[in-house]
mmCIF file of C-alpha atoms in Angstrom:
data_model
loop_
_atom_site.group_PDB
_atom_site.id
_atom_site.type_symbol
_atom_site.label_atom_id
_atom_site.label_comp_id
_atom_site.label_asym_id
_atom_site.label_seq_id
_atom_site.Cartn_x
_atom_site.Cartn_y
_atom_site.Cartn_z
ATOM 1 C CA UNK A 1 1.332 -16.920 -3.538
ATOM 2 C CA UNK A 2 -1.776 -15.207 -2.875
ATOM 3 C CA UNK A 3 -4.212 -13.949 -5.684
ATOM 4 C CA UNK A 4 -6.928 -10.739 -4.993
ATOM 5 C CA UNK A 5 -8.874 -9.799 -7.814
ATOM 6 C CA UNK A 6 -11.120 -6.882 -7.521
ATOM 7 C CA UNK A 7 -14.352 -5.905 -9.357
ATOM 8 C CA UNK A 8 -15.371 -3.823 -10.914
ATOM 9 C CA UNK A 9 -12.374 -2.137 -12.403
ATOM 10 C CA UNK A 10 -14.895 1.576 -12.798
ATOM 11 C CA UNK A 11 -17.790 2.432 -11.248
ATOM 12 C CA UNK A 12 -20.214 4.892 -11.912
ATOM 13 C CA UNK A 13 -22.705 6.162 -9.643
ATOM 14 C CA UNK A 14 -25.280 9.046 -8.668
ATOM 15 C CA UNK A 15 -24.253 11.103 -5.747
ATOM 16 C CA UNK A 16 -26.695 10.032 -3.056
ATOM 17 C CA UNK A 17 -26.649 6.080 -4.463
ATOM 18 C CA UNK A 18 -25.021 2.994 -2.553
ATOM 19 C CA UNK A 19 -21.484 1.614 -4.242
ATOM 20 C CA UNK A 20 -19.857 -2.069 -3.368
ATOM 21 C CA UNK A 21 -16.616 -3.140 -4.869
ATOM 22 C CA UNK A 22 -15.735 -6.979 -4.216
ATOM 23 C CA UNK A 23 -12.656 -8.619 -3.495
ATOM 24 C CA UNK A 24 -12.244 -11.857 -3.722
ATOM 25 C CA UNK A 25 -8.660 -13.901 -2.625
ATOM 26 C CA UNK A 26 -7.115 -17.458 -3.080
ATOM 27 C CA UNK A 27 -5.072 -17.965 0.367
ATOM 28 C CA UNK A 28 -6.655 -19.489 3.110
ATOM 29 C CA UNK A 29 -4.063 -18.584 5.585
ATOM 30 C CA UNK A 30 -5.122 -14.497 4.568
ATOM 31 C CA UNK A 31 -6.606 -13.471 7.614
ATOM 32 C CA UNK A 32 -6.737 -9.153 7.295
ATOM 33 C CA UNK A 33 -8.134 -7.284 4.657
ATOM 34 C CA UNK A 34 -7.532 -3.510 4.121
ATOM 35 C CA UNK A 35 -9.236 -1.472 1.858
ATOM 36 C CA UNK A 36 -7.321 2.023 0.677
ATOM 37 C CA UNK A 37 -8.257 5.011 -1.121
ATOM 38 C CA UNK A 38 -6.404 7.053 -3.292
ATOM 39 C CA UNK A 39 -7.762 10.228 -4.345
ATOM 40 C CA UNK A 40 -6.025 11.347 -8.007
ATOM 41 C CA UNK A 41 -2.470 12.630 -7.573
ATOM 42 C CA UNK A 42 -2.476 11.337 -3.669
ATOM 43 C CA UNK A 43 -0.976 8.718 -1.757
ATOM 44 C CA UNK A 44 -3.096 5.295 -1.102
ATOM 45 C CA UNK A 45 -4.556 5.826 2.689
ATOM 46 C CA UNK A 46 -6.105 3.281 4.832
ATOM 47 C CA UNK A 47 -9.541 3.581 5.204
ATOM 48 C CA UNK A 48 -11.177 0.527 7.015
ATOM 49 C CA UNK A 49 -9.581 -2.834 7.129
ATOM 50 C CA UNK A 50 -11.315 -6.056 8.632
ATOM 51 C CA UNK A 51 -10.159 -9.037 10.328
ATOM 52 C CA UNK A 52 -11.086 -12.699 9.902
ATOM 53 C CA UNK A 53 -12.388 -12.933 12.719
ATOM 54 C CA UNK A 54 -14.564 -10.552 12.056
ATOM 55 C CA UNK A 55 -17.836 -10.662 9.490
ATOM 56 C CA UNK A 56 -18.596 -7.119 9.261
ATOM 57 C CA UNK A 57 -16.943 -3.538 10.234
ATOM 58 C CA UNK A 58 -18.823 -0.337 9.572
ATOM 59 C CA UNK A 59 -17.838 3.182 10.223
ATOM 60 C CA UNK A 60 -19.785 5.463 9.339
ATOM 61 C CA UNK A 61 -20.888 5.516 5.763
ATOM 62 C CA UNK A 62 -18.361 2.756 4.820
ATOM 63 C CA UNK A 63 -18.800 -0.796 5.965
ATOM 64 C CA UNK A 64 -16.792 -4.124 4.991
ATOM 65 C CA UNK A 65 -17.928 -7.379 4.688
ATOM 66 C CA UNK A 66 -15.946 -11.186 4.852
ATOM 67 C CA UNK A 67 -17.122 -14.318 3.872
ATOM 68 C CA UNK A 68 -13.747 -16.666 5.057
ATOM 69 C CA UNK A 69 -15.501 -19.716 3.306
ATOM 70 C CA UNK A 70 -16.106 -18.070 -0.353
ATOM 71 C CA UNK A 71 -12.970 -15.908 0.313
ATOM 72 C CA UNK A 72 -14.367 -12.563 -0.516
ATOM 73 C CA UNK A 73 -15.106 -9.111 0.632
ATOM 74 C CA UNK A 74 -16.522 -6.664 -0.247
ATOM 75 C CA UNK A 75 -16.519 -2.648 0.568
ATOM 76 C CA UNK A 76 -19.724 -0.669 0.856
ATOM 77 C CA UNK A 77 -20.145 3.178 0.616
ATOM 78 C CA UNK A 78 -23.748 4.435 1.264
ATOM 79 C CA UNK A 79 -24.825 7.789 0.584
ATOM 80 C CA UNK A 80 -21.802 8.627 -1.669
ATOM 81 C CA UNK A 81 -21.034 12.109 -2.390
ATOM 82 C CA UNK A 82 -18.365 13.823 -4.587
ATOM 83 C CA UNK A 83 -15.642 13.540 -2.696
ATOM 84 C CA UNK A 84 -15.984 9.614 -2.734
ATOM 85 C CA UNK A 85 -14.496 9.713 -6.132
ATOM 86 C CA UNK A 86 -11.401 8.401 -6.038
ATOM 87 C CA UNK A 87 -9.614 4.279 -6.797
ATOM 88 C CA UNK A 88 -9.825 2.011 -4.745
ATOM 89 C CA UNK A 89 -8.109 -0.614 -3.395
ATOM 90 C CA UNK A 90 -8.703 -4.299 -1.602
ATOM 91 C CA UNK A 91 -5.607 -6.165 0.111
ATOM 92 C CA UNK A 92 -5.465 -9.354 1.714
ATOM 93 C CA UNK A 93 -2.459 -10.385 3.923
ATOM 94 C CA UNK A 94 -1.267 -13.140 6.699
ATOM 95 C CA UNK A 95 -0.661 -11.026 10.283
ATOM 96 C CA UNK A 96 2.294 -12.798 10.647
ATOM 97 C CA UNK A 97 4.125 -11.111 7.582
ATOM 98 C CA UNK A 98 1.636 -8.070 7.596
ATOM 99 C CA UNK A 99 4.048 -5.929 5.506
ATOM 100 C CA UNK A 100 3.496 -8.651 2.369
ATOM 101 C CA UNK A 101 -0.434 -7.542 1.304
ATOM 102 C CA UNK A 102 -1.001 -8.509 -2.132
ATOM 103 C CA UNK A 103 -3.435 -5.625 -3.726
ATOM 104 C CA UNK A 104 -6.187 -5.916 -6.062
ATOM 105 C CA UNK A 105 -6.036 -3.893 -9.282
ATOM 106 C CA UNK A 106 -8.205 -0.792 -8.162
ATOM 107 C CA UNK A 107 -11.494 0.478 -8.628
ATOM 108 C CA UNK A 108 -12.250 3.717 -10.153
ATOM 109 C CA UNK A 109 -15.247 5.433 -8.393
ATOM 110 C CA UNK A 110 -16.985 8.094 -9.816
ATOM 111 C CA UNK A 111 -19.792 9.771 -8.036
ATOM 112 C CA UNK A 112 -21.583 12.133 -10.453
ATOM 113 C CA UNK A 113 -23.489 14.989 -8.412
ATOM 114 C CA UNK B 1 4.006 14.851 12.687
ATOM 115 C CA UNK B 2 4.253 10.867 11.493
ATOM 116 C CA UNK B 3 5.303 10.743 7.804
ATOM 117 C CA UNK B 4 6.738 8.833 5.094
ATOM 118 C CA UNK B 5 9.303 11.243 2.962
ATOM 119 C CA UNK B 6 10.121 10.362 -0.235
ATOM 120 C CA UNK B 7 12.733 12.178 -3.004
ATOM 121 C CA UNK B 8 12.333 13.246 -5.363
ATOM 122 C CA UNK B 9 8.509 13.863 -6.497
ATOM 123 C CA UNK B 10 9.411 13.510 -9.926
ATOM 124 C CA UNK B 11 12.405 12.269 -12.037
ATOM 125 C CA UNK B 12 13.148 12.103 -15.665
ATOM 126 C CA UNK B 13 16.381 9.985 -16.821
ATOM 127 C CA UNK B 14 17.556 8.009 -19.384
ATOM 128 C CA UNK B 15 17.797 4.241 -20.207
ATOM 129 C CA UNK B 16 21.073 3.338 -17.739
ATOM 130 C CA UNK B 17 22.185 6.115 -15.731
ATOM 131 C CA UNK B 18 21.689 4.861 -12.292
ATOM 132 C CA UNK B 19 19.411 6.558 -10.175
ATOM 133 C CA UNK B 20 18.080 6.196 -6.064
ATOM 134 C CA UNK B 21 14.822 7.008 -4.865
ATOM 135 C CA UNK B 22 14.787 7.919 -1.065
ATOM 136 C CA UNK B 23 12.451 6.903 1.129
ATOM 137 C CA UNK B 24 12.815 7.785 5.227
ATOM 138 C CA UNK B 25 10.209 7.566 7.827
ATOM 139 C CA UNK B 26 9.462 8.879 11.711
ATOM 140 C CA UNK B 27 7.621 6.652 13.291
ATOM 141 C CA UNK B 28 10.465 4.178 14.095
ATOM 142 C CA UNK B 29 8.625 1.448 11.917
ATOM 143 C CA UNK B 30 10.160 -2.038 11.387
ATOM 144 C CA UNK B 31 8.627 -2.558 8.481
ATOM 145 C CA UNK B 32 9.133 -0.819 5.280
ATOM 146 C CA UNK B 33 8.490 -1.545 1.518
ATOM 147 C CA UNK B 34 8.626 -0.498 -2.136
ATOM 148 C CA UNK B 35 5.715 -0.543 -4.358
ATOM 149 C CA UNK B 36 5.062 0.514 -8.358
ATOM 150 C CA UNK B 37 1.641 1.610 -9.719
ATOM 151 C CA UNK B 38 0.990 1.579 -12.934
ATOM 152 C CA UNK B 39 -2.404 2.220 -15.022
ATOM 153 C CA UNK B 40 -4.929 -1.490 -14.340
ATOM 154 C CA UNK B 41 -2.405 -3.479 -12.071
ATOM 155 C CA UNK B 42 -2.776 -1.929 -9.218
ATOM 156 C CA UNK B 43 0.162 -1.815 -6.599
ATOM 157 C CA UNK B 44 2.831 -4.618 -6.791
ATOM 158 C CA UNK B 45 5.220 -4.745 -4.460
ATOM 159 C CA UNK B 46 9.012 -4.702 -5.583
ATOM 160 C CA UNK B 47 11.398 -5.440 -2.405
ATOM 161 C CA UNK B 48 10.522 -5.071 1.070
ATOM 162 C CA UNK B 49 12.376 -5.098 4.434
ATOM 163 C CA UNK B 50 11.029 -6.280 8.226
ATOM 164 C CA UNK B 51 13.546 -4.678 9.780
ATOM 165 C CA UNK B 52 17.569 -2.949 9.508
ATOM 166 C CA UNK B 53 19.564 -5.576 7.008
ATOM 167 C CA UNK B 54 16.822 -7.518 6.327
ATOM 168 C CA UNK B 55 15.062 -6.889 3.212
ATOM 169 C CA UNK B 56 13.241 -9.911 0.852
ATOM 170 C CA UNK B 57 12.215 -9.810 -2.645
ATOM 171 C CA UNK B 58 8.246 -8.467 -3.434
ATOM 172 C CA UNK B 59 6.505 -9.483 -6.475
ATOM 173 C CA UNK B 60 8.104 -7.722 -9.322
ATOM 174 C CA UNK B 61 12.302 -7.174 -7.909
ATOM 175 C CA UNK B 62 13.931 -7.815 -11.262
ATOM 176 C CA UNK B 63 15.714 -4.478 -11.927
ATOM 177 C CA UNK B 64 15.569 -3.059 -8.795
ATOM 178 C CA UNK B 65 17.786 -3.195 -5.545
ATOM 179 C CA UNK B 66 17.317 -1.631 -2.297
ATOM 180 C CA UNK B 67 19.178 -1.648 0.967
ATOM 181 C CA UNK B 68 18.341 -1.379 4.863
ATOM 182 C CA UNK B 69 21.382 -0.075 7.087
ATOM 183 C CA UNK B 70 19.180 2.322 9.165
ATOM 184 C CA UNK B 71 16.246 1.461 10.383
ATOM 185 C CA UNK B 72 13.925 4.467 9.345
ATOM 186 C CA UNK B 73 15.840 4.721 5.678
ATOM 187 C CA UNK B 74 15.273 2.115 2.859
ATOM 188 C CA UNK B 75 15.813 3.761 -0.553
ATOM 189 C CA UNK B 76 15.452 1.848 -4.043
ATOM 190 C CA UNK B 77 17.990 2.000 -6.386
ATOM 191 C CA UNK B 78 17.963 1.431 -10.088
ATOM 192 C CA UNK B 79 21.484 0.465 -11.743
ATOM 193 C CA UNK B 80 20.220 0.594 -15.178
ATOM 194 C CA UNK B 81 16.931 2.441 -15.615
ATOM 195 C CA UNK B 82 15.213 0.949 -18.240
ATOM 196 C CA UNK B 83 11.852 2.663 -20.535
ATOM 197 C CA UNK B 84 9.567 0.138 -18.489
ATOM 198 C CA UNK B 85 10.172 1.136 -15.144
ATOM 199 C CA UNK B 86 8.504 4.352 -16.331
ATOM 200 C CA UNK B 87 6.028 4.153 -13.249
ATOM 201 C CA UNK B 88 4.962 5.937 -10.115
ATOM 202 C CA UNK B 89 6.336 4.698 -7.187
ATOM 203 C CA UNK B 90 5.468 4.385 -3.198
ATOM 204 C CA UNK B 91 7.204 3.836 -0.443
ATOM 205 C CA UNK B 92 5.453 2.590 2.834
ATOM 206 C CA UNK B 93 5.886 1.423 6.254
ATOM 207 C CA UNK B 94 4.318 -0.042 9.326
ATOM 208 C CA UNK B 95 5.009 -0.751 12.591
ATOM 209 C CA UNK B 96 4.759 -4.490 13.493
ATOM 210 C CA UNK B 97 3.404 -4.172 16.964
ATOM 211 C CA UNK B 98 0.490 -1.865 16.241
ATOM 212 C CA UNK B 99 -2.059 -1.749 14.176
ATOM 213 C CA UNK B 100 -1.465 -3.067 10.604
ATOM 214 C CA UNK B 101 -1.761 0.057 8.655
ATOM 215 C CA UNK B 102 0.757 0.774 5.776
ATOM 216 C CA UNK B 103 1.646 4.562 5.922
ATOM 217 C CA UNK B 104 2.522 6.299 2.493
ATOM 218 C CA UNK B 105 4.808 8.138 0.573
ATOM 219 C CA UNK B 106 3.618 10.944 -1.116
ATOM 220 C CA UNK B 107 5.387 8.500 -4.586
ATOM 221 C CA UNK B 108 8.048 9.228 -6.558
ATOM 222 C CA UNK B 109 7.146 9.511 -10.697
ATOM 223 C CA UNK B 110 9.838 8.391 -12.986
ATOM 224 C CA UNK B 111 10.199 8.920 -16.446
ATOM 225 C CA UNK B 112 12.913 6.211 -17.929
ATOM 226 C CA UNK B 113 13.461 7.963 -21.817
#
């Protein structure tokens, strides 16, 4: 079955400074990649997801990035602020079965102010 | 407004008294699915169903059973509650034509003593 790990588990950065967290995944046929947040005591919510067919997505201070060859992506948050704090999450699934994502293990984010 | 209910918010039992987690959602989703956090592994899923009476085995079932006779209902059930499925839980679902975005519980934590 399919494999994401995610890196690095914490992160620690000053408010203002850029923060990437990389995914990388071991199925070929994996063709969308989600990325969730989940802010402490909250439920995981979707915040930008990418397709394979698809090298980049941005919106607005978040972007994501694919490489389909290396299998990884990666999430980038520029400009973080306070409220970025939170774990997050990478997920790679086939469209077909959608519903079966495999997660990575989470990233704790910690933008100091 | 489109939710994802789960009951209850919190639950303490013992080791073997059965217990059910709800889980019912409004946005007449196909999909629906079970998953457990716990502290460094991230979200694994447990069972998950594509649709009513059809419901396939996640990543980490043993323990667990769940059942789809509705289609916006698919509650977990635990026959014998044992100390590690101490663990907060999260229901989710998505709608298979749309876009592929798993919608949230607000989780369930259980206490197994």
């Amino acid at each position: 079955g399919e494999n994401v790990e995610q890196h690095p588990s914490t992160l620690s950065v000053q408010e203002g400074d850029s923060a990437v967290i990389k995914c990388t995944y071991s199925d070929s046929a994996s063709n969308y990649f989600p990325w969730y947040k989940q802010e402490l005591g909250k439920r995981p919510q979707l915040i930008i997801d990418i397709r394979s067919n698809v090298g980049e997505k941005k919106d607005q201070r978040i972007a994501v990035t694919l490489n389909k060859t290396a299998k990884h992506f990666s999430l980038h948050i520029t400009e973080t602020q306070p409220e970025d704090s939170a774990v997050y999450f990478c997920a790679a699934s086939i469209n077909t079965n959608a519903g079966k994502s495999t997660f990575g293990d989470g990233t704790t984010l910690t933008v100091k102010p | 407004e489109a939710q994802v209910t789960q009951n209850p918010r919190y639950l303490i039992t013992v080791t073997g008294k059965k217990l059910t987690v709800t889980c019912s959602q409004n946005m007449n989703h196909e999909y629906m699915s079970w998953y457990r956090q716990d502290p460094g592994l991230g979200l694994r899923q447990i069972y998950y169903s594509m649709n009513v009476e059809v419901t396939d085995k996640g990543d980490v079932p043993e323990g667990y059973k769940v059942s789809r006779k509705e289609k916006r209902n698919f509650p977990l059930i635990l026959e014998s509650p044992s100390p590690n499925q101490t663990s907060l839980y999260f229901c989710a679902s998505l709608g298979l034509q749309g876009p592929q975005k798993l919608f949230f519980g607000s989780g369930t934590q259980l206490s197994v003593l």
